[in-house]
């Protein structure tokens, strides 16, 4: 998984029906950006945990062409 | 998913039969380019949302060797 | 697989239920960091072997949106 | 998918039996090189369309450890 | 697939049971290193062909969390 920060969201009217109901968040991860679907209600400025690829499927209610999903809101990173 | 811009299309006569019927768009994503199949009718200059990898399968009518698919036409990106 | 070093862990209260019970470790791999689920009890400072992508599934007790898993604690790397 | 140019081929005598019958082409994609299996008869110097990852499976006659496949010979790229 | 050179091996005592019986080779690919499971008996200094991701599964006797596998020993690369 990767940790990134929510910086905005993508609006798309013409899209596959299977994407309806997901918020499409723009996530900043270091120098790059990706778009992840979200059902947890993550807001701009929040730090999130994103799962990519085939593993996303395990969290979807029904098949959808989603390759990145917000799987957690990050409270913090700790190192002793 | 990633957001990119349609900059052209690839023409291929000798190809796997399963690719027939898809438009093969060249997508510019930052400094790199990739080719994504398209069924939504995205045109050159439009900004699109592209899904990669295994997740593409959920949007295909029948199995095809397609690892990137245009899943939405982007109206805009918003950040509060 | 990749070899990396455990540098911390991620705490997330609002997350998918399927992630409960896994420790979410921050792994340093060269210049980049990723988060891998752990069940082996790897600690900060330890060198670990991480599997990514679809292959993770083979080691999970039940489906979960996990795309990186600590699959071994590394004793050492040897070259003759 | 990605577009690359065939620059050579890999010869391997000791290999998994499932790879028999495929030509293993070296493909130049920008600064990097990868090896893709080929059944279309692509030759050195030709520009090809390569599919990577799980999607390759849809074009294989039987399961094989192939993560990149030449899926088309490119006639040209066009942009209006 | 990618072509790399075997530069060593990883020793791990605490690991998933499914990894038993595989040699874990360190493979140098350009500037980066990865760890690939090996059953072909590739030795240090040899050039090998490595398959990554979901495609590895097709060559495994039983499910294992292995995302990279040595699928061939390379005799040579040829370009006319």
mmCIF file of C-alpha atoms in Angstrom:
data_model
loop_
_atom_site.group_PDB
_atom_site.id
_atom_site.type_symbol
_atom_site.label_atom_id
_atom_site.label_comp_id
_atom_site.label_asym_id
_atom_site.label_seq_id
_atom_site.Cartn_x
_atom_site.Cartn_y
_atom_site.Cartn_z
ATOM 1 C CA UNK A 1 0.000 0.000 0.000
ATOM 2 C CA UNK A 2 1.073 3.597 -0.242
ATOM 3 C CA UNK A 3 0.455 6.620 1.942
ATOM 4 C CA UNK A 4 -0.629 9.826 0.234
ATOM 5 C CA UNK A 5 -2.533 13.038 0.767
ATOM 6 C CA UNK A 6 -5.920 13.890 -0.710
ATOM 7 C CA UNK A 7 -5.547 17.049 -2.816
ATOM 8 C CA UNK A 8 -8.779 17.150 -4.798
ATOM 9 C CA UNK A 9 -11.269 15.114 -6.745
ATOM 10 C CA UNK A 10 -11.983 14.251 -10.360
ATOM 11 C CA UNK A 11 -15.401 14.899 -11.891
ATOM 12 C CA UNK A 12 -16.413 12.704 -14.791
ATOM 13 C CA UNK A 13 -19.892 12.594 -16.298
ATOM 14 C CA UNK A 14 -19.246 10.162 -19.151
ATOM 15 C CA UNK A 15 -17.845 7.102 -17.402
ATOM 16 C CA UNK A 16 -18.453 3.408 -16.920
ATOM 17 C CA UNK A 17 -21.588 2.725 -14.938
ATOM 18 C CA UNK A 18 -19.624 0.546 -12.490
ATOM 19 C CA UNK A 19 -17.839 3.678 -11.230
ATOM 20 C CA UNK A 20 -21.086 5.324 -10.054
ATOM 21 C CA UNK A 21 -21.213 5.831 -6.312
ATOM 22 C CA UNK A 22 -17.467 6.116 -5.756
ATOM 23 C CA UNK A 23 -15.779 9.414 -5.119
ATOM 24 C CA UNK A 24 -12.677 9.737 -7.302
ATOM 25 C CA UNK A 25 -9.958 11.357 -5.212
ATOM 26 C CA UNK A 26 -6.721 12.841 -6.481
ATOM 27 C CA UNK A 27 -3.937 11.594 -4.216
ATOM 28 C CA UNK A 28 -0.492 13.154 -4.001
ATOM 29 C CA UNK A 29 2.232 10.576 -3.332
ATOM 30 C CA UNK A 30 5.630 12.240 -3.260
ATOM 31 C CA UNK A 31 6.147 13.797 -6.690
ATOM 32 C CA UNK A 32 3.364 11.893 -8.435
ATOM 33 C CA UNK A 33 -0.425 11.882 -8.420
ATOM 34 C CA UNK A 34 -2.926 9.123 -8.855
ATOM 35 C CA UNK A 35 -6.690 8.821 -8.674
ATOM 36 C CA UNK A 36 -8.197 6.441 -6.125
ATOM 37 C CA UNK A 37 -11.826 5.523 -5.563
ATOM 38 C CA UNK A 38 -13.116 6.270 -2.078
ATOM 39 C CA UNK A 39 -16.012 5.034 0.025
ATOM 40 C CA UNK A 40 -14.645 6.015 3.434
ATOM 41 C CA UNK A 41 -15.370 9.709 3.023
ATOM 42 C CA UNK A 42 -11.780 10.944 3.003
ATOM 43 C CA UNK A 43 -11.544 14.715 2.634
ATOM 44 C CA UNK A 44 -9.026 17.071 1.072
ATOM 45 C CA UNK A 45 -5.963 17.411 3.297
ATOM 46 C CA UNK A 46 -6.362 14.009 4.918
ATOM 47 C CA UNK A 47 -3.635 11.392 4.752
ATOM 48 C CA UNK A 48 -4.846 8.086 3.388
ATOM 49 C CA UNK A 49 -3.707 4.529 2.796
ATOM 50 C CA UNK A 50 -4.229 3.414 -0.802
ATOM 51 C CA UNK A 51 -4.258 -0.146 -2.138
ATOM 52 C CA UNK A 52 -3.481 -0.699 -5.801
ATOM 53 C CA UNK A 53 -4.021 -3.422 -8.364
ATOM 54 C CA UNK A 54 -5.749 -6.749 -8.073
ATOM 55 C CA UNK A 55 -6.084 -6.502 -4.274
ATOM 56 C CA UNK A 56 -8.682 -3.745 -4.629
ATOM 57 C CA UNK A 57 -11.145 -6.370 -5.800
ATOM 58 C CA UNK A 58 -11.376 -7.897 -2.318
ATOM 59 C CA UNK A 59 -12.988 -4.699 -1.028
ATOM 60 C CA UNK A 60 -15.471 -4.019 -3.825
ATOM 61 C CA UNK A 61 -19.142 -4.935 -3.440
ATOM 62 C CA UNK A 62 -19.314 -5.786 -7.143
ATOM 63 C CA UNK A 63 -16.776 -5.886 -10.007
ATOM 64 C CA UNK A 64 -15.657 -2.425 -11.158
ATOM 65 C CA UNK A 65 -12.718 -1.106 -13.220
ATOM 66 C CA UNK A 66 -11.015 0.390 -10.155
ATOM 67 C CA UNK A 67 -7.252 -0.106 -9.776
ATOM 68 C CA UNK A 68 -6.698 2.073 -6.684
ATOM 69 C CA UNK A 69 -8.841 2.367 -3.555
ATOM 70 C CA UNK A 70 -8.613 4.344 -0.331
ATOM 71 C CA UNK A 71 -8.575 1.552 2.278
ATOM 72 C CA UNK A 72 -7.864 3.624 5.372
ATOM 73 C CA UNK A 73 -7.646 7.131 6.809
ATOM 74 C CA UNK A 74 -4.210 7.452 8.399
ATOM 75 C CA UNK A 75 -4.103 8.730 11.984
ATOM 76 C CA UNK A 76 -0.325 8.814 11.982
ATOM 77 C CA UNK A 77 2.936 7.036 11.236
ATOM 78 C CA UNK A 78 5.016 5.974 14.178
ATOM 79 C CA UNK A 79 8.616 4.898 14.520
ATOM 80 C CA UNK A 80 10.161 4.194 17.895
ATOM 81 C CA UNK B 1 -6.378 5.333 -11.941
ATOM 82 C CA UNK B 2 -4.436 8.005 -13.731
ATOM 83 C CA UNK B 3 -5.471 11.178 -15.507
ATOM 84 C CA UNK B 4 -3.966 11.832 -18.935
ATOM 85 C CA UNK B 5 -4.579 13.591 -22.205
ATOM 86 C CA UNK B 6 -5.429 11.913 -25.504
ATOM 87 C CA UNK B 7 -2.738 12.860 -28.047
ATOM 88 C CA UNK B 8 -3.359 10.431 -30.887
ATOM 89 C CA UNK B 9 -4.163 6.857 -31.776
ATOM 90 C CA UNK B 10 -2.324 3.716 -32.787
ATOM 91 C CA UNK B 11 -3.208 1.871 -35.982
ATOM 92 C CA UNK B 12 -2.476 -1.839 -36.078
ATOM 93 C CA UNK B 13 -3.651 -4.196 -38.796
ATOM 94 C CA UNK B 14 -1.949 -7.390 -37.603
ATOM 95 C CA UNK B 15 -3.221 -7.789 -34.065
ATOM 96 C CA UNK B 16 -5.064 -10.221 -31.815
ATOM 97 C CA UNK B 17 -8.677 -10.627 -32.828
ATOM 98 C CA UNK B 18 -9.829 -9.790 -29.277
ATOM 99 C CA UNK B 19 -8.637 -6.197 -29.821
ATOM 100 C CA UNK B 20 -11.036 -5.599 -32.737
ATOM 101 C CA UNK B 21 -13.632 -2.924 -32.009
ATOM 102 C CA UNK B 22 -11.547 -0.952 -29.533
ATOM 103 C CA UNK B 23 -9.929 2.325 -30.431
ATOM 104 C CA UNK B 24 -6.309 2.361 -29.250
ATOM 105 C CA UNK B 25 -5.572 5.819 -27.892
ATOM 106 C CA UNK B 26 -2.158 7.263 -27.125
ATOM 107 C CA UNK B 27 -2.377 8.925 -23.711
ATOM 108 C CA UNK B 28 0.133 11.453 -22.408
ATOM 109 C CA UNK B 29 0.615 11.183 -18.638
ATOM 110 C CA UNK B 30 3.227 13.659 -17.455
ATOM 111 C CA UNK B 31 6.457 12.736 -19.238
ATOM 112 C CA UNK B 32 5.354 9.273 -20.356
ATOM 113 C CA UNK B 33 2.940 7.819 -22.872
ATOM 114 C CA UNK B 34 0.822 4.724 -22.806
ATOM 115 C CA UNK B 35 -1.795 3.177 -25.071
ATOM 116 C CA UNK B 36 -5.288 2.612 -23.673
ATOM 117 C CA UNK B 37 -8.275 0.946 -25.291
ATOM 118 C CA UNK B 38 -11.333 3.160 -25.573
ATOM 119 C CA UNK B 39 -15.042 2.539 -26.024
ATOM 120 C CA UNK B 40 -16.306 5.886 -24.719
ATOM 121 C CA UNK B 41 -15.356 7.823 -27.836
ATOM 122 C CA UNK B 42 -12.683 10.027 -26.267
ATOM 123 C CA UNK B 43 -11.119 12.409 -28.775
ATOM 124 C CA UNK B 44 -7.704 13.996 -29.184
ATOM 125 C CA UNK B 45 -7.224 16.798 -26.682
ATOM 126 C CA UNK B 46 -9.655 15.392 -24.143
ATOM 127 C CA UNK B 47 -8.602 14.582 -20.597
ATOM 128 C CA UNK B 48 -9.409 11.024 -19.590
ATOM 129 C CA UNK B 49 -9.346 8.703 -16.608
ATOM 130 C CA UNK B 50 -7.450 5.480 -17.317
ATOM 131 C CA UNK B 51 -7.609 2.239 -15.340
ATOM 132 C CA UNK B 52 -4.671 -0.151 -15.584
ATOM 133 C CA UNK B 53 -4.021 -3.803 -14.894
ATOM 134 C CA UNK B 54 -6.338 -6.515 -13.704
ATOM 135 C CA UNK B 55 -9.174 -4.088 -12.917
ATOM 136 C CA UNK B 56 -9.736 -3.475 -16.640
ATOM 137 C CA UNK B 57 -11.263 -6.930 -16.849
ATOM 138 C CA UNK B 58 -14.349 -5.834 -14.899
ATOM 139 C CA UNK B 59 -15.334 -3.494 -17.741
ATOM 140 C CA UNK B 60 -14.719 -5.776 -20.727
ATOM 141 C CA UNK B 61 -17.589 -7.564 -22.441
ATOM 142 C CA UNK B 62 -15.326 -10.546 -23.126
ATOM 143 C CA UNK B 63 -11.711 -11.434 -22.243
ATOM 144 C CA UNK B 64 -9.141 -9.409 -24.200
ATOM 145 C CA UNK B 65 -5.403 -8.689 -23.763
ATOM 146 C CA UNK B 66 -6.052 -5.084 -22.693
ATOM 147 C CA UNK B 67 -4.073 -3.720 -19.734
ATOM 148 C CA UNK B 68 -5.253 -0.092 -19.883
ATOM 149 C CA UNK B 69 -8.747 1.253 -20.540
ATOM 150 C CA UNK B 70 -10.296 4.713 -20.726
ATOM 151 C CA UNK B 71 -12.975 4.506 -18.013
ATOM 152 C CA UNK B 72 -14.094 8.123 -17.963
ATOM 153 C CA UNK B 73 -13.902 11.474 -19.746
ATOM 154 C CA UNK B 74 -12.740 14.022 -17.175
ATOM 155 C CA UNK B 75 -14.845 17.198 -16.864
ATOM 156 C CA UNK B 76 -12.434 18.703 -14.382
ATOM 157 C CA UNK B 77 -10.363 18.317 -11.227
ATOM 158 C CA UNK B 78 -11.453 20.271 -8.191
ATOM 159 C CA UNK B 79 -9.747 21.143 -4.948
ATOM 160 C CA UNK B 80 -11.393 23.404 -2.383
ATOM 161 C CA UNK C 1 9.964 -9.738 -4.201
ATOM 162 C CA UNK C 2 11.867 -6.842 -2.755
ATOM 163 C CA UNK C 3 14.104 -6.476 0.278
ATOM 164 C CA UNK C 4 13.513 -3.492 2.545
ATOM 165 C CA UNK C 5 13.905 -2.267 6.082
ATOM 166 C CA UNK C 6 11.096 -1.713 8.577
ATOM 167 C CA UNK C 7 11.154 1.948 9.650
ATOM 168 C CA UNK C 8 7.808 2.378 11.391
ATOM 169 C CA UNK C 9 4.129 1.582 11.258
ATOM 170 C CA UNK C 10 0.926 3.216 10.108
ATOM 171 C CA UNK C 11 -2.021 3.642 12.473
ATOM 172 C CA UNK C 12 -5.455 3.837 10.903
ATOM 173 C CA UNK C 13 -8.712 3.729 12.841
ATOM 174 C CA UNK C 14 -11.155 4.222 9.950
ATOM 175 C CA UNK C 15 -10.268 1.424 7.579
ATOM 176 C CA UNK C 16 -11.760 -1.564 5.817
ATOM 177 C CA UNK C 17 -12.707 -4.323 8.224
ATOM 178 C CA UNK C 18 -10.656 -6.847 6.210
ATOM 179 C CA UNK C 19 -7.472 -5.053 7.307
ATOM 180 C CA UNK C 20 -8.117 -5.728 11.010
ATOM 181 C CA UNK C 21 -5.494 -7.948 12.587
ATOM 182 C CA UNK C 22 -2.646 -7.001 10.281
ATOM 183 C CA UNK C 23 0.155 -4.727 11.364
ATOM 184 C CA UNK C 24 0.784 -2.089 8.693
ATOM 185 C CA UNK C 25 4.533 -1.591 8.442
ATOM 186 C CA UNK C 26 6.327 1.238 6.690
ATOM 187 C CA UNK C 27 9.124 -0.291 4.623
ATOM 188 C CA UNK C 28 12.067 1.655 3.233
ATOM 189 C CA UNK C 29 13.247 0.306 -0.117
ATOM 190 C CA UNK C 30 16.091 2.405 -1.476
ATOM 191 C CA UNK C 31 14.735 5.924 -1.916
ATOM 192 C CA UNK C 32 11.059 4.979 -1.693
ATOM 193 C CA UNK C 33 8.663 3.818 1.014
ATOM 194 C CA UNK C 34 5.715 1.505 0.899
ATOM 195 C CA UNK C 35 3.325 0.038 3.444
ATOM 196 C CA UNK C 36 3.153 -3.738 3.794
ATOM 197 C CA UNK C 37 0.864 -5.836 5.956
ATOM 198 C CA UNK C 38 2.653 -8.081 8.429
ATOM 199 C CA UNK C 39 1.723 -11.199 10.343
ATOM 200 C CA UNK C 40 5.261 -12.452 11.063
ATOM 201 C CA UNK C 41 5.950 -9.910 13.793
ATOM 202 C CA UNK C 42 8.696 -7.975 12.014
ATOM 203 C CA UNK C 43 10.062 -5.137 14.122
ATOM 204 C CA UNK C 44 11.529 -1.721 13.347
ATOM 205 C CA UNK C 45 15.093 -2.067 12.066
ATOM 206 C CA UNK C 46 14.607 -5.573 10.716
ATOM 207 C CA UNK C 47 15.222 -6.391 7.069
ATOM 208 C CA UNK C 48 12.259 -8.056 5.410
ATOM 209 C CA UNK C 49 11.224 -9.704 2.175
ATOM 210 C CA UNK C 50 8.053 -8.174 0.712
ATOM 211 C CA UNK C 51 5.761 -9.674 -1.930
ATOM 212 C CA UNK C 52 3.608 -7.326 -3.984
ATOM 213 C CA UNK C 53 0.508 -7.588 -6.113
ATOM 214 C CA UNK C 54 -1.692 -10.533 -6.894
ATOM 215 C CA UNK C 55 0.721 -13.038 -5.324
ATOM 216 C CA UNK C 56 -0.107 -11.739 -1.845
ATOM 217 C CA UNK C 57 -3.469 -13.457 -2.116
ATOM 218 C CA UNK C 58 -1.874 -16.903 -1.838
ATOM 219 C CA UNK C 59 -0.806 -16.122 1.728
ATOM 220 C CA UNK C 60 -3.990 -14.522 3.053
ATOM 221 C CA UNK C 61 -6.426 -16.509 5.192
ATOM 222 C CA UNK C 62 -9.336 -14.611 3.631
ATOM 223 C CA UNK C 63 -9.676 -11.973 0.877
ATOM 224 C CA UNK C 64 -8.391 -8.526 1.915
ATOM 225 C CA UNK C 65 -7.390 -5.368 0.030
ATOM 226 C CA UNK C 66 -3.678 -5.928 0.713
ATOM 227 C CA UNK C 67 -1.220 -5.378 -2.155
ATOM 228 C CA UNK C 68 2.037 -5.841 -0.209
ATOM 229 C CA UNK C 69 2.866 -8.408 2.469
ATOM 230 C CA UNK C 70 5.933 -9.189 4.556
ATOM 231 C CA UNK C 71 6.612 -12.810 3.580
ATOM 232 C CA UNK C 72 9.949 -13.312 5.345
ATOM 233 C CA UNK C 73 12.390 -11.860 7.854
ATOM 234 C CA UNK C 74 15.766 -11.678 6.116
ATOM 235 C CA UNK C 75 18.724 -13.217 7.972
ATOM 236 C CA UNK C 76 21.156 -12.013 5.335
ATOM 237 C CA UNK C 77 22.058 -11.732 1.663
ATOM 238 C CA UNK C 78 24.932 -13.817 0.446
ATOM 239 C CA UNK C 79 27.045 -13.680 -2.698
ATOM 240 C CA UNK C 80 30.035 -15.967 -3.181
ATOM 241 C CA UNK D 1 -0.338 -1.106 -23.510
ATOM 242 C CA UNK D 2 2.976 0.303 -24.577
ATOM 243 C CA UNK D 3 4.548 0.904 -27.960
ATOM 244 C CA UNK D 4 8.125 -0.251 -28.471
ATOM 245 C CA UNK D 5 10.583 -1.370 -31.101
ATOM 246 C CA UNK D 6 11.884 -4.908 -31.546
ATOM 247 C CA UNK D 7 15.675 -4.844 -31.171
ATOM 248 C CA UNK D 8 16.575 -8.522 -30.822
ATOM 249 C CA UNK D 9 15.597 -11.792 -29.216
ATOM 250 C CA UNK D 10 16.536 -13.833 -26.183
ATOM 251 C CA UNK D 11 17.678 -17.436 -26.515
ATOM 252 C CA UNK D 12 17.097 -19.694 -23.537
ATOM 253 C CA UNK D 13 17.566 -23.457 -23.570
ATOM 254 C CA UNK D 14 16.837 -24.184 -19.892
ATOM 255 C CA UNK D 15 13.389 -22.713 -19.381
ATOM 256 C CA UNK D 16 9.882 -23.633 -18.279
ATOM 257 C CA UNK D 17 8.186 -25.938 -20.725
ATOM 258 C CA UNK D 18 5.191 -23.559 -20.963
ATOM 259 C CA UNK D 19 7.412 -21.033 -22.768
ATOM 260 C CA UNK D 20 8.137 -23.398 -25.666
ATOM 261 C CA UNK D 21 6.780 -22.158 -28.977
ATOM 262 C CA UNK D 22 6.945 -18.465 -28.156
ATOM 263 C CA UNK D 23 9.601 -16.211 -29.586
ATOM 264 C CA UNK D 24 11.090 -14.043 -26.822
ATOM 265 C CA UNK D 25 11.628 -10.570 -28.249
ATOM 266 C CA UNK D 26 13.709 -7.797 -26.714
ATOM 267 C CA UNK D 27 11.646 -4.604 -26.930
ATOM 268 C CA UNK D 28 13.083 -1.115 -26.556
ATOM 269 C CA UNK D 29 10.632 1.274 -24.878
ATOM 270 C CA UNK D 30 12.206 4.696 -24.440
ATOM 271 C CA UNK D 31 15.254 4.195 -22.206
ATOM 272 C CA UNK D 32 14.305 0.733 -20.958
ATOM 273 C CA UNK D 33 14.109 -2.767 -22.372
ATOM 274 C CA UNK D 34 11.768 -5.618 -21.674
ATOM 275 C CA UNK D 35 11.235 -9.098 -23.069
ATOM 276 C CA UNK D 36 7.853 -9.938 -24.578
ATOM 277 C CA UNK D 37 6.592 -13.234 -25.950
ATOM 278 C CA UNK D 38 5.518 -13.110 -29.592
ATOM 279 C CA UNK D 39 3.293 -15.244 -31.769
ATOM 280 C CA UNK D 40 2.582 -12.648 -34.476
ATOM 281 C CA UNK D 41 5.975 -12.953 -36.121
ATOM 282 C CA UNK D 42 7.237 -9.457 -35.334
ATOM 283 C CA UNK D 43 10.726 -8.841 -36.689
ATOM 284 C CA UNK D 44 13.679 -6.730 -35.611
ATOM 285 C CA UNK D 45 13.049 -3.066 -36.413
ATOM 286 C CA UNK D 46 9.275 -3.350 -36.300
ATOM 287 C CA UNK D 47 7.185 -1.225 -33.937
ATOM 288 C CA UNK D 48 4.888 -3.293 -31.764
ATOM 289 C CA UNK D 49 2.099 -2.935 -29.216
ATOM 290 C CA UNK D 50 2.832 -4.831 -25.995
ATOM 291 C CA UNK D 51 0.357 -5.822 -23.291
ATOM 292 C CA UNK D 52 1.681 -6.436 -19.780
ATOM 293 C CA UNK D 53 0.496 -8.200 -16.671
ATOM 294 C CA UNK D 54 -2.648 -10.171 -16.008
ATOM 295 C CA UNK D 55 -4.279 -9.137 -19.302
ATOM 296 C CA UNK D 56 -1.805 -11.290 -21.252
ATOM 297 C CA UNK D 57 -3.670 -14.339 -19.999
ATOM 298 C CA UNK D 58 -6.697 -13.555 -22.186
ATOM 299 C CA UNK D 59 -4.597 -14.156 -25.307
ATOM 300 C CA UNK D 60 -2.777 -17.336 -24.285
ATOM 301 C CA UNK D 61 -3.923 -20.729 -25.534
ATOM 302 C CA UNK D 62 -2.894 -22.299 -22.222
ATOM 303 C CA UNK D 63 -1.488 -20.946 -18.927
ATOM 304 C CA UNK D 64 2.144 -19.825 -19.176
ATOM 305 C CA UNK D 65 4.431 -17.634 -17.036
ATOM 306 C CA UNK D 66 4.348 -14.789 -19.577
ATOM 307 C CA UNK D 67 3.911 -11.237 -18.262
ATOM 308 C CA UNK D 68 4.363 -9.340 -21.549
ATOM 309 C CA UNK D 69 3.011 -10.207 -24.995
ATOM 310 C CA UNK D 70 3.215 -8.593 -28.431
ATOM 311 C CA UNK D 71 -0.484 -8.057 -29.230
ATOM 312 C CA UNK D 72 -0.131 -6.025 -32.425
ATOM 313 C CA UNK D 73 2.271 -4.831 -35.109
ATOM 314 C CA UNK D 74 1.950 -1.053 -35.266
ATOM 315 C CA UNK D 75 1.359 0.473 -38.713
ATOM 316 C CA UNK D 76 1.599 3.977 -37.346
ATOM 317 C CA UNK D 77 0.579 6.504 -34.717
ATOM 318 C CA UNK D 78 -1.661 9.314 -35.820
ATOM 319 C CA UNK D 79 -2.607 12.630 -34.272
ATOM 320 C CA UNK D 80 -4.755 15.156 -36.113
ATOM 321 C CA UNK E 1 9.758 -10.423 -18.716
ATOM 322 C CA UNK E 2 13.052 -8.874 -17.789
ATOM 323 C CA UNK E 3 16.629 -10.012 -18.198
ATOM 324 C CA UNK E 4 18.919 -9.726 -15.188
ATOM 325 C CA UNK E 5 22.008 -11.178 -13.597
ATOM 326 C CA UNK E 6 22.087 -13.332 -10.479
ATOM 327 C CA UNK E 7 24.264 -11.588 -7.865
ATOM 328 C CA UNK E 8 23.477 -13.488 -4.675
ATOM 329 C CA UNK E 9 20.723 -15.041 -2.619
ATOM 330 C CA UNK E 10 18.550 -14.131 0.335
ATOM 331 C CA UNK E 11 18.408 -16.322 3.423
ATOM 332 C CA UNK E 12 15.250 -16.176 5.491
ATOM 333 C CA UNK E 13 14.424 -18.541 8.344
ATOM 334 C CA UNK E 14 11.145 -16.997 9.482
ATOM 335 C CA UNK E 15 9.029 -16.997 6.348
ATOM 336 C CA UNK E 16 5.744 -18.275 4.976
ATOM 337 C CA UNK E 17 5.694 -22.038 4.640
ATOM 338 C CA UNK E 18 4.671 -21.743 0.967
ATOM 339 C CA UNK E 19 8.135 -20.326 0.188
ATOM 340 C CA UNK E 20 9.940 -23.473 1.371
ATOM 341 C CA UNK E 21 11.797 -25.256 -1.407
ATOM 342 C CA UNK E 22 12.434 -22.186 -3.538
ATOM 343 C CA UNK E 23 15.833 -20.557 -3.747
ATOM 344 C CA UNK E 24 15.468 -16.789 -3.354
ATOM 345 C CA UNK E 25 17.879 -15.153 -5.787
ATOM 346 C CA UNK E 26 18.952 -11.515 -5.811
ATOM 347 C CA UNK E 27 18.755 -10.304 -9.411
ATOM 348 C CA UNK E 28 20.460 -7.169 -10.706
ATOM 349 C CA UNK E 29 18.445 -5.455 -13.430
ATOM 350 C CA UNK E 30 20.168 -2.269 -14.552
ATOM 351 C CA UNK E 31 20.355 -0.012 -11.495
ATOM 352 C CA UNK E 32 17.816 -1.913 -9.416
ATOM 353 C CA UNK E 33 17.639 -5.237 -7.594
ATOM 354 C CA UNK E 34 14.792 -7.608 -7.014
ATOM 355 C CA UNK E 35 14.396 -11.033 -5.441
ATOM 356 C CA UNK E 36 13.062 -13.869 -7.612
ATOM 357 C CA UNK E 37 12.232 -17.423 -6.640
ATOM 358 C CA UNK E 38 14.166 -20.058 -8.555
ATOM 359 C CA UNK E 39 13.650 -23.735 -9.279
ATOM 360 C CA UNK E 40 15.895 -23.985 -12.355
ATOM 361 C CA UNK E 41 19.126 -23.913 -10.393
ATOM 362 C CA UNK E 42 20.440 -20.584 -11.666
ATOM 363 C CA UNK E 43 23.806 -19.688 -10.179
ATOM 364 C CA UNK E 44 25.559 -16.434 -9.306
ATOM 365 C CA UNK E 45 26.838 -14.728 -12.443
ATOM 366 C CA UNK E 46 24.269 -16.307 -14.731
ATOM 367 C CA UNK E 47 21.911 -14.203 -16.830
ATOM 368 C CA UNK E 48 18.280 -15.101 -16.303
ATOM 369 C CA UNK E 49 14.815 -14.325 -17.615
ATOM 370 C CA UNK E 50 12.419 -13.270 -14.854
ATOM 371 C CA UNK E 51 8.613 -13.176 -14.994
ATOM 372 C CA UNK E 52 6.784 -10.866 -12.610
ATOM 373 C CA UNK E 53 3.282 -10.545 -11.254
ATOM 374 C CA UNK E 54 0.225 -12.647 -11.794
ATOM 375 C CA UNK E 55 1.836 -14.670 -14.604
ATOM 376 C CA UNK E 56 4.138 -16.399 -12.104
ATOM 377 C CA UNK E 57 1.141 -18.380 -10.897
ATOM 378 C CA UNK E 58 1.012 -20.405 -14.127
ATOM 379 C CA UNK E 59 4.379 -21.958 -13.276
ATOM 380 C CA UNK E 60 3.850 -22.745 -9.590
ATOM 381 C CA UNK E 61 2.963 -26.263 -8.449
ATOM 382 C CA UNK E 62 0.799 -24.804 -5.671
ATOM 383 C CA UNK E 63 -0.233 -21.275 -4.627
ATOM 384 C CA UNK E 64 2.599 -19.280 -3.045
ATOM 385 C CA UNK E 65 3.203 -15.587 -2.334
ATOM 386 C CA UNK E 66 5.811 -15.305 -5.107
ATOM 387 C CA UNK E 67 5.670 -12.259 -7.399
ATOM 388 C CA UNK E 68 8.871 -12.895 -9.396
ATOM 389 C CA UNK E 69 10.197 -16.182 -10.773
ATOM 390 C CA UNK E 70 13.247 -17.193 -12.791
ATOM 391 C CA UNK E 71 11.622 -18.768 -15.878
ATOM 392 C CA UNK E 72 14.733 -19.283 -18.001
ATOM 393 C CA UNK E 73 18.522 -19.266 -18.040
ATOM 394 C CA UNK E 74 19.573 -16.944 -20.866
ATOM 395 C CA UNK E 75 22.110 -18.329 -23.360
ATOM 396 C CA UNK E 76 22.363 -15.010 -25.145
ATOM 397 C CA UNK E 77 20.603 -12.057 -26.735
ATOM 398 C CA UNK E 78 20.815 -11.748 -30.484
ATOM 399 C CA UNK E 79 20.106 -8.907 -32.862
ATOM 400 C CA UNK E 80 20.795 -9.223 -36.582
#
